[in-house]
PDB file of C-alpha atoms and ligand atoms in Angstrom:
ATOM      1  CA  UNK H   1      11.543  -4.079   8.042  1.00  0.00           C
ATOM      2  CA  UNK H   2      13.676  -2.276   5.562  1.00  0.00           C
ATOM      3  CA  UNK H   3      11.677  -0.636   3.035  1.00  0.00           C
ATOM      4  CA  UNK H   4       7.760   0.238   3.124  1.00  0.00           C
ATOM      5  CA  UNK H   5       5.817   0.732  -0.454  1.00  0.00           C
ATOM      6  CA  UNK H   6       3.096   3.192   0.275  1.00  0.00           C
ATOM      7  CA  UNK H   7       0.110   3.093  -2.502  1.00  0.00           C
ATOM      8  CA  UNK H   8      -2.059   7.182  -1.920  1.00  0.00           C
ATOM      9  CA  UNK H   9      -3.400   9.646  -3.871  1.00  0.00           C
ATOM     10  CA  UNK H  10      -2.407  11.823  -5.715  1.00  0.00           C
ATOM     11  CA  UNK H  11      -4.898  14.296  -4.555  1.00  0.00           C
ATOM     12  CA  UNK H  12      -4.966  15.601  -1.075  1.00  0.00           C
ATOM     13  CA  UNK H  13      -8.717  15.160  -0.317  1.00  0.00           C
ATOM     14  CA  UNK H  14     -11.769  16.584   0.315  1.00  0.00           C
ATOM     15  CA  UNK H  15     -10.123  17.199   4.735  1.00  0.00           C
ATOM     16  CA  UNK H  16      -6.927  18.243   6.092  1.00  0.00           C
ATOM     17  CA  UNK H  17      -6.961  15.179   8.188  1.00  0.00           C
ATOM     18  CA  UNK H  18      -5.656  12.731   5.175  1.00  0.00           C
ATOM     19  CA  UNK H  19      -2.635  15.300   4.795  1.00  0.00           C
ATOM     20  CA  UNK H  20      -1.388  15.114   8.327  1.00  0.00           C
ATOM     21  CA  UNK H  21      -1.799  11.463   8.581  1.00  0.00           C
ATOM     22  CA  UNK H  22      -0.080  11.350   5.463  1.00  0.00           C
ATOM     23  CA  UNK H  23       2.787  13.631   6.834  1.00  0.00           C
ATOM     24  CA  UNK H  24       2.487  11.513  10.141  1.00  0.00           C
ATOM     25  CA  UNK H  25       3.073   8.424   8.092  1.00  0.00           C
ATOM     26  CA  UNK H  26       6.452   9.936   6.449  1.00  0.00           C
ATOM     27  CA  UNK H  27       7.532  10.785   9.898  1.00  0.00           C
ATOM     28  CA  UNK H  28       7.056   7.408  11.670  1.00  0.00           C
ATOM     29  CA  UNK H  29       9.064   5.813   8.657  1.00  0.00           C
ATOM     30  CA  UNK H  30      11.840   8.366   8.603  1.00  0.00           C
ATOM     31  CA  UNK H  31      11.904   8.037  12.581  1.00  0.00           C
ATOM     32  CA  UNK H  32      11.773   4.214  12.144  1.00  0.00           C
ATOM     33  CA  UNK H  33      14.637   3.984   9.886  1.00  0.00           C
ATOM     34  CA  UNK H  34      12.308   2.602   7.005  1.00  0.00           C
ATOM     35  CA  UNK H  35      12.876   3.574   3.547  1.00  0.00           C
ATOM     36  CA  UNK H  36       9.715   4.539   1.345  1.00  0.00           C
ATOM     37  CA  UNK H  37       9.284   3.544  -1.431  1.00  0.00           C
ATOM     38  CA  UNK H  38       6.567   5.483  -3.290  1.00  0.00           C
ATOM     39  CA  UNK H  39       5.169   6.841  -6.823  1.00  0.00           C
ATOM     40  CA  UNK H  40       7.569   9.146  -7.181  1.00  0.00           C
ATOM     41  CA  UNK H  41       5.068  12.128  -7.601  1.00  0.00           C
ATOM     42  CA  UNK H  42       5.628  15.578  -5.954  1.00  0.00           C
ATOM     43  CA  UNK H  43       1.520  15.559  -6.256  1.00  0.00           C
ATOM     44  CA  UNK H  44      -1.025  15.259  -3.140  1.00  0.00           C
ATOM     45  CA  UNK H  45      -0.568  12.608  -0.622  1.00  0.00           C
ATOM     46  CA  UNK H  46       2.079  11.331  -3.017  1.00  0.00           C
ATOM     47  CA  UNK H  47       4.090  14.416  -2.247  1.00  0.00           C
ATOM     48  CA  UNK H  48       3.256  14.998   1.491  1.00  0.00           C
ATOM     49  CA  UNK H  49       4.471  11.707   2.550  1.00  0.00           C
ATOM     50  CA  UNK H  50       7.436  11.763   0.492  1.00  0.00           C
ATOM     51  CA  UNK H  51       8.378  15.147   2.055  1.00  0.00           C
ATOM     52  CA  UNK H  52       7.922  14.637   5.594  1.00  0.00           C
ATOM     53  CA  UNK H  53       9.912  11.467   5.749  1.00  0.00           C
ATOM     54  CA  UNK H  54      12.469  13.449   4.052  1.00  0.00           C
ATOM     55  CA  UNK H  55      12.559  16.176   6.239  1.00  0.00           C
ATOM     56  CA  UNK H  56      13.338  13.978   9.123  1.00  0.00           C
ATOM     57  CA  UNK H  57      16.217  12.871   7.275  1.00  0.00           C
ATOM     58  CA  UNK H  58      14.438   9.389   5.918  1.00  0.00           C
ATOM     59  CA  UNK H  59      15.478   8.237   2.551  1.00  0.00           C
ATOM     60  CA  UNK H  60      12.741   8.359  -0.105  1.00  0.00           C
ATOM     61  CA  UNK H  61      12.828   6.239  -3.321  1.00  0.00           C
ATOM     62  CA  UNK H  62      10.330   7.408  -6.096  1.00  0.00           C
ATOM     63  CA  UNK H  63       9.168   4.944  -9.004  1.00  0.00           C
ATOM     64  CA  UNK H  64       7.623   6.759 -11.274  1.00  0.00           C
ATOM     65  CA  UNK H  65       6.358   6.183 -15.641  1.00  0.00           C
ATOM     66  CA  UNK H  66       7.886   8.210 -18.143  1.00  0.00           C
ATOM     67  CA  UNK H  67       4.409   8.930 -19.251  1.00  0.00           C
ATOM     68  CA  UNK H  68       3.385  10.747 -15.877  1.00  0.00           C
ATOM     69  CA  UNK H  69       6.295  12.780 -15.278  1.00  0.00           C
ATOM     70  CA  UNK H  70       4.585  15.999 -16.291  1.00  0.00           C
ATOM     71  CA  UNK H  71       0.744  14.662 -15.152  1.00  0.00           C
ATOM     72  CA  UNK H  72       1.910  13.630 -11.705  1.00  0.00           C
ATOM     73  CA  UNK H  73       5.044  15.912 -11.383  1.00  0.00           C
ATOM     74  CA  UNK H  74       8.099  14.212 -10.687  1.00  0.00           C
ATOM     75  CA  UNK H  75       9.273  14.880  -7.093  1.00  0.00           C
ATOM     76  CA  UNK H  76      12.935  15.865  -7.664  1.00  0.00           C
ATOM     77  CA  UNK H  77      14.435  15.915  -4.181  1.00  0.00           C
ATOM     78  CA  UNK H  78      14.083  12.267  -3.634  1.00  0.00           C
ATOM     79  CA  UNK H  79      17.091   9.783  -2.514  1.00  0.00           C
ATOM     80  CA  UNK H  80      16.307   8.366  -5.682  1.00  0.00           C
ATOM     81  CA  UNK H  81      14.165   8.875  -8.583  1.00  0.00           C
ATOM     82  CA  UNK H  82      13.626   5.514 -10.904  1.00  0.00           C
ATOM     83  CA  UNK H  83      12.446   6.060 -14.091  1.00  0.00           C
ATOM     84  CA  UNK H  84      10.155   3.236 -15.976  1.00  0.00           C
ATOM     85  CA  UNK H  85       8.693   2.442 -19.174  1.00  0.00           C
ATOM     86  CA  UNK H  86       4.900   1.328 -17.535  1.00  0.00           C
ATOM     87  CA  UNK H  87       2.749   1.147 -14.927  1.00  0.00           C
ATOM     88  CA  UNK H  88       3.231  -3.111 -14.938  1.00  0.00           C
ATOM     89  CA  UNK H  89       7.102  -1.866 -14.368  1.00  0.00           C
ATOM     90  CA  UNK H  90       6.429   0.530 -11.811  1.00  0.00           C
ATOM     91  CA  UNK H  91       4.182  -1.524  -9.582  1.00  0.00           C
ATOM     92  CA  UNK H  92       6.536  -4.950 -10.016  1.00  0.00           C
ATOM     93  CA  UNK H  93       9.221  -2.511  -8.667  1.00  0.00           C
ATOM     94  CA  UNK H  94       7.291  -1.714  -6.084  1.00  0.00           C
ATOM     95  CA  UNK H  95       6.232  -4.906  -5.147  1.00  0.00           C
ATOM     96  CA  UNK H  96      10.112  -6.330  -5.552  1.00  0.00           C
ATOM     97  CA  UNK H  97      11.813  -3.615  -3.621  1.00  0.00           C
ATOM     98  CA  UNK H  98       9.383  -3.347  -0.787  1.00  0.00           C
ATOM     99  CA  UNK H  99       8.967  -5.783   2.494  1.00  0.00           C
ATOM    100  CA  UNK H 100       5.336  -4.524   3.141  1.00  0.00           C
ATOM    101  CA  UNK H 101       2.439  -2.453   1.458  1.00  0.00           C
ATOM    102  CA  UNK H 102       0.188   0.187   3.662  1.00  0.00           C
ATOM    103  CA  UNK H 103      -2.474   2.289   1.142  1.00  0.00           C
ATOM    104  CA  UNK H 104      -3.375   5.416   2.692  1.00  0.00           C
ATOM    105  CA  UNK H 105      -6.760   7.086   1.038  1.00  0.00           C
ATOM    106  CA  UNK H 106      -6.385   7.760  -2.583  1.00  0.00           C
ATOM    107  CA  UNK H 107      -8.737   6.884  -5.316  1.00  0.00           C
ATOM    108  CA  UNK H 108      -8.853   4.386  -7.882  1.00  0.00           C
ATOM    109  CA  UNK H 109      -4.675   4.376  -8.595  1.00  0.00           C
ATOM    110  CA  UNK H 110      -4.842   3.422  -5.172  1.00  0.00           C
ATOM    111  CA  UNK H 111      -7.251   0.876  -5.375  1.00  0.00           C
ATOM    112  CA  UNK H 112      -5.762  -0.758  -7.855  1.00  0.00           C
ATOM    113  CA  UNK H 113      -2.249  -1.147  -6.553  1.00  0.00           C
ATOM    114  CA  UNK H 114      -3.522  -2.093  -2.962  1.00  0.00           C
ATOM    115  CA  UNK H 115      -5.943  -4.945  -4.786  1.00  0.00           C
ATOM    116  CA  UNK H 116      -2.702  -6.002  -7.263  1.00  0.00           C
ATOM    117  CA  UNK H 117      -0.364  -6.530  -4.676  1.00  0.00           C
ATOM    118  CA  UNK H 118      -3.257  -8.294  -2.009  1.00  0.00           C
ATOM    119  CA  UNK H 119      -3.923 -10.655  -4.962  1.00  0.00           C
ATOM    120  CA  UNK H 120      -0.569 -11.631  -5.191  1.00  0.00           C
ATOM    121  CA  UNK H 121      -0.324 -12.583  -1.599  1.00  0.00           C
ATOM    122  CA  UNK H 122      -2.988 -14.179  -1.510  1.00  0.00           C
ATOM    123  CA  UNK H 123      -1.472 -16.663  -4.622  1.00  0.00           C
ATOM    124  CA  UNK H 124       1.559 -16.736  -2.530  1.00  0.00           C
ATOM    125  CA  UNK H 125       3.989 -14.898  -5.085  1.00  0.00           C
ATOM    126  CA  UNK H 126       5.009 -12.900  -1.540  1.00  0.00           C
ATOM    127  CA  UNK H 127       4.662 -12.853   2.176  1.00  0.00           C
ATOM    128  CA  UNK H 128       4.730  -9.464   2.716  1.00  0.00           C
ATOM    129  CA  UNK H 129       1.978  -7.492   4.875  1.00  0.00           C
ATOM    130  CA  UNK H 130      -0.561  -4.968   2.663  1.00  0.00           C
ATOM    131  CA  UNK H 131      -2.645  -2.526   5.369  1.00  0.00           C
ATOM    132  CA  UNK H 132      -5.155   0.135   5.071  1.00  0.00           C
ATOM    133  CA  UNK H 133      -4.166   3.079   7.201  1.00  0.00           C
ATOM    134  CA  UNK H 134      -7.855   3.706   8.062  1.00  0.00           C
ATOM    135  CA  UNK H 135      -8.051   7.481   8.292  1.00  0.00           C
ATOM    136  CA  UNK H 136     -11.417   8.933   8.827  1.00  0.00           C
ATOM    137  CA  UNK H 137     -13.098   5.616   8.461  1.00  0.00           C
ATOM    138  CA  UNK H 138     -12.052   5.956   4.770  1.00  0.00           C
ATOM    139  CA  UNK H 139     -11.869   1.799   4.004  1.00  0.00           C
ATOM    140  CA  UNK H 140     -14.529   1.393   6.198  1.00  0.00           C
ATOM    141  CA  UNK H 141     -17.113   0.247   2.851  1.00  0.00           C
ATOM    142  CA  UNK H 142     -13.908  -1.476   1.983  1.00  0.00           C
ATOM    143  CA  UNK H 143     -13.628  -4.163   4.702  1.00  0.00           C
ATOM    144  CA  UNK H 144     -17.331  -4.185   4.305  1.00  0.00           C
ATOM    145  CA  UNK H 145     -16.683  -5.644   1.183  1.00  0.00           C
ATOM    146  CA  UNK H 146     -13.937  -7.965   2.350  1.00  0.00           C
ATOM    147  CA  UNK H 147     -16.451  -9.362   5.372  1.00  0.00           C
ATOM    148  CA  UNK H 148     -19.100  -9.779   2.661  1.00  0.00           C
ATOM    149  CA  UNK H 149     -16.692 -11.421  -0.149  1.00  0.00           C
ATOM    150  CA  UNK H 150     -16.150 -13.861   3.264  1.00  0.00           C
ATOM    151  CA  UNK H 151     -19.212 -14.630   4.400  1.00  0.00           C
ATOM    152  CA  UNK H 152     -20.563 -15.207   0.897  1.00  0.00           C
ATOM    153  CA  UNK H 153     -17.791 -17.517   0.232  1.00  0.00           C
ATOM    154  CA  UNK H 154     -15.829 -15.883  -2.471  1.00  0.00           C
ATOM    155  CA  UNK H 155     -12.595 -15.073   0.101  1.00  0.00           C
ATOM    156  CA  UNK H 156     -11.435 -18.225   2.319  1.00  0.00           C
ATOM    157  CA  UNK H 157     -11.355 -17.432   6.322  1.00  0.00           C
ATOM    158  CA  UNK H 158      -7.829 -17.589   6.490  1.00  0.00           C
ATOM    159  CA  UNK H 159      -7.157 -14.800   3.478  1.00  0.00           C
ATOM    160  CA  UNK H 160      -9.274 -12.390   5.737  1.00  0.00           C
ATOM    161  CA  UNK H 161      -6.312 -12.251   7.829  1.00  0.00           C
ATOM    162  CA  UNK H 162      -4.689 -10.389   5.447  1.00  0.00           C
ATOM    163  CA  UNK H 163      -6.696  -7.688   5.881  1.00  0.00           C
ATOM    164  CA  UNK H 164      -4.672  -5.402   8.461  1.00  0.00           C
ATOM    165  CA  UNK H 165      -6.168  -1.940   8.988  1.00  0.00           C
ATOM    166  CA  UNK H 166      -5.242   0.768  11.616  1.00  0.00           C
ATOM    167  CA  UNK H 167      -6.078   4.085  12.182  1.00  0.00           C
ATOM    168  CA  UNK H 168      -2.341   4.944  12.995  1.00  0.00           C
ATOM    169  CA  UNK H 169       1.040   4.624  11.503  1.00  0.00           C
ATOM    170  CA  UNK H 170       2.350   3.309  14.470  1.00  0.00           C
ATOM    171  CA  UNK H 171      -0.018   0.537  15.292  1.00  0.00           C
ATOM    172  CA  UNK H 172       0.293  -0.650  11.364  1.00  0.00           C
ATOM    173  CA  UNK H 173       4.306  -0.836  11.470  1.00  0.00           C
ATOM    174  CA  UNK H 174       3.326  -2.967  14.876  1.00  0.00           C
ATOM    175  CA  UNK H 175       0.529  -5.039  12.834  1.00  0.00           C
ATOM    176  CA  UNK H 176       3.160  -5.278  10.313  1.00  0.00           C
ATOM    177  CA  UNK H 177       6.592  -6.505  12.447  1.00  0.00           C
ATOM    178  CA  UNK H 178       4.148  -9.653  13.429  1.00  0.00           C
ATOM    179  CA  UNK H 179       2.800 -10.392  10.422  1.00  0.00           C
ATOM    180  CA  UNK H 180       2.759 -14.004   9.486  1.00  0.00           C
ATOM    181  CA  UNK H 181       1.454 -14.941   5.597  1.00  0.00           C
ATOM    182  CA  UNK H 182      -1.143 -17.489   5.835  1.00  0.00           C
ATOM    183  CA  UNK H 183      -0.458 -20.584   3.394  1.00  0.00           C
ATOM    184  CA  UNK H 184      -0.628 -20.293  -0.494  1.00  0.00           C
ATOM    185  CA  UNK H 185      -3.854 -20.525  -1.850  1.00  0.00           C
ATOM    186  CA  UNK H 186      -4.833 -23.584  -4.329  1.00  0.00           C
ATOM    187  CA  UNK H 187      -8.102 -24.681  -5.832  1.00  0.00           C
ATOM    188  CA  UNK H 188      -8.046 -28.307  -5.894  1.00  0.00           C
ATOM    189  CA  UNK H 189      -7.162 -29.508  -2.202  1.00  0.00           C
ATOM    190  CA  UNK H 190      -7.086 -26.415  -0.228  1.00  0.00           C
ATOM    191  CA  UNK H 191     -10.952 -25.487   0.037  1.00  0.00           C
ATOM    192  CA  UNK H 192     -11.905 -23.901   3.610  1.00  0.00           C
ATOM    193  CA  UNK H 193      -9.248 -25.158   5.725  1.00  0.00           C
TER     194      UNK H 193
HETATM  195  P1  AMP Y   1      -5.112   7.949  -7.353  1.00  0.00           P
HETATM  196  O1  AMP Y   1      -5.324   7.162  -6.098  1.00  0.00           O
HETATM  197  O2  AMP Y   1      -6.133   7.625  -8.414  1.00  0.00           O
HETATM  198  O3  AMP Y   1      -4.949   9.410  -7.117  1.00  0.00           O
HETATM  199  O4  AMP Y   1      -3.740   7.420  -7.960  1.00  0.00           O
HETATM  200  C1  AMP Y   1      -2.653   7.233  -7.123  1.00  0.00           C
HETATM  201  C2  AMP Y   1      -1.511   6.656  -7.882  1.00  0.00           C
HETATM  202  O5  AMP Y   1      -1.926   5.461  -8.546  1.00  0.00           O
HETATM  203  C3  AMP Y   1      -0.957   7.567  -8.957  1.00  0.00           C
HETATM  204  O6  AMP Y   1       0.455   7.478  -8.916  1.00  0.00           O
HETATM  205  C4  AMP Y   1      -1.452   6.944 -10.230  1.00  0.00           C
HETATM  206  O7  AMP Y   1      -0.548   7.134 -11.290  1.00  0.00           O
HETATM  207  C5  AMP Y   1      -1.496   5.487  -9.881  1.00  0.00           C
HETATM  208  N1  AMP Y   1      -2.413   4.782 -10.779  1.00  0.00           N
HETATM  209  C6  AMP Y   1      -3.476   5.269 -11.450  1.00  0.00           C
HETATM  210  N2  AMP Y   1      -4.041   4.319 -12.222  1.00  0.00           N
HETATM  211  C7  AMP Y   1      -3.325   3.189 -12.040  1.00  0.00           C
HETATM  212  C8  AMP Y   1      -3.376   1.866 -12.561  1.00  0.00           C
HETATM  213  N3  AMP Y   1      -4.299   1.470 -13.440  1.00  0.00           N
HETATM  214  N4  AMP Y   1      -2.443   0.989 -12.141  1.00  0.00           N
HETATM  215  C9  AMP Y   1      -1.525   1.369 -11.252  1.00  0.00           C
HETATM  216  N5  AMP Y   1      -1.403   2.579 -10.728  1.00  0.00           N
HETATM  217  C10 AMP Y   1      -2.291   3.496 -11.113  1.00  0.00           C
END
């Protein structure tokens, strides 16, 4: 894996733990040889990610909407800062540039990006891995959901497989190197198989 698009807030949280795991996150990838690929915001977990991978020399490549520069506070010692028009723009970006997804806690920006680029795997528009990094059982109500959209028959089995979570950075990159997608998902012929 080249590049790694991480989805977090752009708050720090209510504990110190999200920032370190956040900071351990930036590390790993830097250590790894893994570009991120991020927001592009100096804000939060945005911004401590972004800065520990680059202070272990990693290369860091922000995506961030004209719109938010001053709300989310453009980062401006990144490898690369890419301006867009949108948040559509930023997030196919994203989605293009990046082999696989992890979505450390955040809020509903968060959300919504991990959800978007799930989705999409699960219509088969990629193959890349999406993982929660599961810090202080943060997705816990999360894969609640995902077991319940599954055993109330609104998720097929074999989707539910593309639910990776870990509680470290290290075991997620491993989730991630043996990820396999499972096959695209269509309505007519494809029910529960
Ligand atoms: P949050 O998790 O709410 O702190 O937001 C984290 C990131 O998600 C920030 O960069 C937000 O700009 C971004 N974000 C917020 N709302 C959306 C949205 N509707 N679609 C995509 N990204 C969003």
């Amino acid at each position: 894996m080249k590049t790694i698009a991480v989805f977090c807030g752009s708050s720090e949280g209510a504990s110190s733990i999200y920032k370190e795991s956040a900071i351990k996150l930036g590390q790993e990838l830097a250590r790894r040889q893994i570009t991120l690929i991020y927001g592009g915001a100096n804000v939060g977990l945005m911004g401590a990610v972004a800065d520990a991978a680059l202070e272990q020399g990693g290369q860091v490549i922000g995506i961030l909407p004209t719109f938010l520069q001053n709300r989310e506070i453009a980062h401006t010692g990144l490898t690369e800062l890419m301006m867009v028009e949108s948040m559509h723009e930023r997030k196919a970006k994203m989605a293009e540039m990046a082999d696989g997804f992890i979505a450390l806690p955040g809020g509903p920006g968060t959300m919504e990006e991990y959800f978007e680029i799930f989705t999409w795997g699960q219509l088969g528009l990629h193959k890349k891995p999406c993982g929660f990094l599961n810090i202080n059982q943060y997705f816990d109500p999360i894969v609640s959901m995902f077991d319940m959209m599954e055993r109330e028959q609104f998720m097929q089995p074999k989707y539910r497989s593309m639910v990776i979570t870990d509680h470290t950075a290290e075991g997620i990159l491993e989730q991630f190197s043996s990820y396999v997608a499972p096959s695209v998902k269509t309505y007519l012929t494809d029910q529960r198989t």
